[in-house]
Amino acid sequence: MGSDGHETGGWALDHAKRLTAAMEDAALLVVYVIGWSPHSFQTAEENAERHKRRLEEVVAAQDRIVDPAVAALAKAGVTASGFVHHGDVADKLHRLAEENGADLIAIGRASKGGFSQRLFGSSGVNLAMYLTIPVTVAG
């Protein structure tokens, strides 16, 4: 399940927890994806600084969002593990779901709105339109 640390991510986590608890031998994978584009025109020094910030973001997201979610799931008796990645949210969730043999992806509805989201879509829309794995959007 994808989590962004917002209220709707919490709804997705609760929904995924209920589904996982209802299934025999099911496990939950909590994933936080930090939007990231590898395309830039920077100097070597700027790229080194960017890489350092990227590592700091991963550690912060793991400590603040993923680890507490996994711990809460374990306390509730749900087998879970978690990852933090950089990249395109829909693409990364799709790849991780396929690599881990997921039967379902649960995500929260978009936390932000506005014209750009209606025009370009959201990660949830992209996942639902292009995946071969069922997607549940909570919220």
Short mmCIF file of C-alpha atoms in Angstrom, two decimals:
data_model
loop_
_atom_site.label_atom_id
_atom_site.label_comp_id
_atom_site.label_asym_id
_atom_site.label_seq_id
_atom_site.Cartn_x
_atom_site.Cartn_y
_atom_site.Cartn_z
CA MET A 1 0.00 0.00 0.00
CA GLY A 2 1.20 3.49 -0.77
CA SER A 3 1.25 6.04 2.01
CA ASP A 4 2.03 9.74 1.82
CA GLY A 5 1.81 10.53 5.52
CA HIS A 6 -1.41 12.54 5.10
CA GLU A 7 -4.87 11.72 6.41
CA THR A 8 -5.88 9.93 3.19
CA GLY A 9 -2.75 7.76 3.44
CA GLY A 10 -3.94 6.81 6.91
CA TRP A 11 -7.30 5.79 5.48
CA ALA A 12 -5.53 3.61 2.92
CA LEU A 13 -3.41 2.07 5.69
CA ASP A 14 -6.51 1.28 7.77
CA HIS A 15 -8.25 -0.25 4.76
CA ALA A 16 -5.21 -2.34 3.81
CA LYS A 17 -4.87 -3.48 7.43
CA ARG A 18 -8.48 -4.72 7.47
CA LEU A 19 -8.01 -6.54 4.17
CA THR A 20 -4.73 -8.11 5.29
CA ALA A 21 -6.19 -9.22 8.63
CA ALA A 22 -9.11 -10.88 6.81
CA MET A 23 -6.83 -12.98 4.59
CA GLU A 24 -4.85 -16.02 5.56
CA ASP A 25 -1.05 -15.74 5.28
CA ALA A 26 -1.23 -12.18 3.92
CA ALA A 27 1.46 -9.56 4.42
CA LEU A 28 1.38 -5.84 3.90
CA LEU A 29 4.08 -3.78 2.20
CA VAL A 30 4.06 -0.10 3.23
CA VAL A 31 5.68 2.11 0.61
CA TYR A 32 6.44 5.84 0.70
CA VAL A 33 7.57 7.27 -2.62
CA ILE A 34 9.28 10.66 -2.73
CA GLY A 35 8.63 12.23 -6.11
CA TRP A 36 11.94 12.58 -7.89
CA SER A 37 13.12 13.32 -11.39
CA PRO A 38 16.58 12.19 -12.48
CA HIS A 39 16.64 14.85 -15.18
CA SER A 40 18.59 17.95 -14.31
CA PHE A 41 21.28 20.20 -15.65
CA GLN A 42 23.46 20.72 -12.62
CA THR A 43 27.11 20.85 -11.81
CA ALA A 44 28.89 17.94 -10.12
CA GLU A 45 28.82 19.85 -6.83
CA GLU A 46 25.08 20.48 -7.10
CA ASN A 47 24.48 16.82 -7.90
CA ALA A 48 26.51 15.76 -4.83
CA GLU A 49 24.41 18.06 -2.63
CA ARG A 50 21.22 16.78 -4.27
CA HIS A 51 22.27 13.18 -3.55
CA LYS A 52 22.92 14.08 0.09
CA ARG A 53 19.46 15.66 0.42
CA ARG A 54 17.92 12.61 -1.24
CA LEU A 55 19.47 10.28 1.37
CA GLU A 56 18.33 12.57 4.18
CA GLU A 57 14.76 12.53 2.80
CA VAL A 58 14.74 8.73 2.70
CA VAL A 59 15.91 8.46 6.32
CA ALA A 60 13.36 11.06 7.47
CA ALA A 61 10.44 9.38 5.66
CA GLN A 62 11.47 5.96 6.98
CA ASP A 63 11.69 7.27 10.57
CA ARG A 64 8.58 9.48 10.53
CA ILE A 65 6.12 7.59 8.34
CA VAL A 66 7.05 4.05 7.33
CA ASP A 67 8.56 2.64 10.54
CA PRO A 68 5.70 3.89 12.77
CA ALA A 69 3.14 2.45 10.32
CA VAL A 70 4.89 -0.93 10.25
CA ALA A 71 5.19 -0.93 14.06
CA ALA A 72 1.46 -0.15 14.46
CA LEU A 73 0.59 -2.92 12.03
CA ALA A 74 2.80 -5.40 13.90
CA LYS A 75 1.13 -4.38 17.18
CA ALA A 76 -2.24 -5.13 15.52
CA GLY A 77 -0.98 -8.57 14.48
CA VAL A 78 -0.46 -7.76 10.79
CA THR A 79 2.73 -8.93 9.09
CA ALA A 80 4.23 -5.87 7.40
CA SER A 81 7.43 -4.39 6.05
CA GLY A 82 8.18 -1.00 4.58
CA PHE A 83 10.27 0.86 2.05
CA VAL A 84 11.02 4.42 1.04
CA HIS A 85 11.96 5.15 -2.58
CA HIS A 86 12.48 8.12 -4.86
CA GLY A 87 10.86 8.24 -8.28
CA ASP A 88 7.57 8.55 -10.11
CA VAL A 89 4.93 7.50 -7.57
CA ALA A 90 2.70 5.46 -9.89
CA ASP A 91 5.62 3.80 -11.66
CA LYS A 92 7.45 2.95 -8.44
CA LEU A 93 4.34 1.51 -6.74
CA HIS A 94 3.59 -0.55 -9.83
CA ARG A 95 7.13 -1.94 -10.03
CA LEU A 96 7.29 -2.75 -6.32
CA ALA A 97 3.88 -4.42 -6.44
CA GLU A 98 4.96 -6.61 -9.35
CA GLU A 99 8.35 -7.43 -7.79
CA ASN A 100 6.70 -8.45 -4.53
CA GLY A 101 3.79 -10.39 -6.05
CA ALA A 102 1.14 -8.02 -4.71
CA ASP A 103 -2.52 -8.85 -5.28
CA LEU A 104 -3.76 -5.33 -4.56
CA ILE A 105 -2.49 -1.76 -4.15
CA ALA A 106 -4.29 0.46 -1.63
CA ILE A 107 -3.65 4.20 -1.73
CA GLY A 108 -5.26 7.32 -0.32
CA ARG A 109 -6.96 9.76 -2.66
CA ALA A 110 -4.89 12.74 -3.68
CA SER A 111 -4.09 15.01 -0.74
CA LYS A 112 -3.83 18.10 -2.92
CA GLY A 113 -6.24 19.35 -5.54
CA GLY A 114 -6.50 22.14 -7.99
CA PHE A 115 -6.33 22.71 -11.71
CA SER A 116 -2.99 21.00 -12.34
CA GLN A 117 -4.22 17.77 -10.76
CA ARG A 118 -7.41 17.81 -12.83
CA LEU A 119 -5.40 18.51 -15.96
CA PHE A 120 -2.51 16.09 -15.43
CA GLY A 121 -4.10 13.51 -13.14
CA SER A 122 -2.80 12.03 -9.94
CA SER A 123 -0.83 8.96 -8.97
CA GLY A 124 -4.06 7.19 -8.07
CA VAL A 125 -5.57 7.92 -11.47
CA ASN A 126 -2.41 6.77 -13.22
CA LEU A 127 -2.29 3.58 -11.18
CA ALA A 128 -5.95 2.78 -11.76
CA MET A 129 -5.73 3.41 -15.50
CA TYR A 130 -2.58 1.48 -16.35
CA LEU A 131 -2.04 -1.31 -13.84
CA THR A 132 -2.94 -4.95 -14.17
CA ILE A 133 -3.11 -5.19 -10.36
CA PRO A 134 -6.36 -3.98 -8.69
CA VAL A 135 -6.08 -0.55 -7.04
CA THR A 136 -8.22 0.57 -4.11
CA VAL A 137 -8.37 4.31 -3.50
CA ALA A 138 -9.39 5.09 0.09
CA GLY A 139 -10.85 8.40 1.13
#
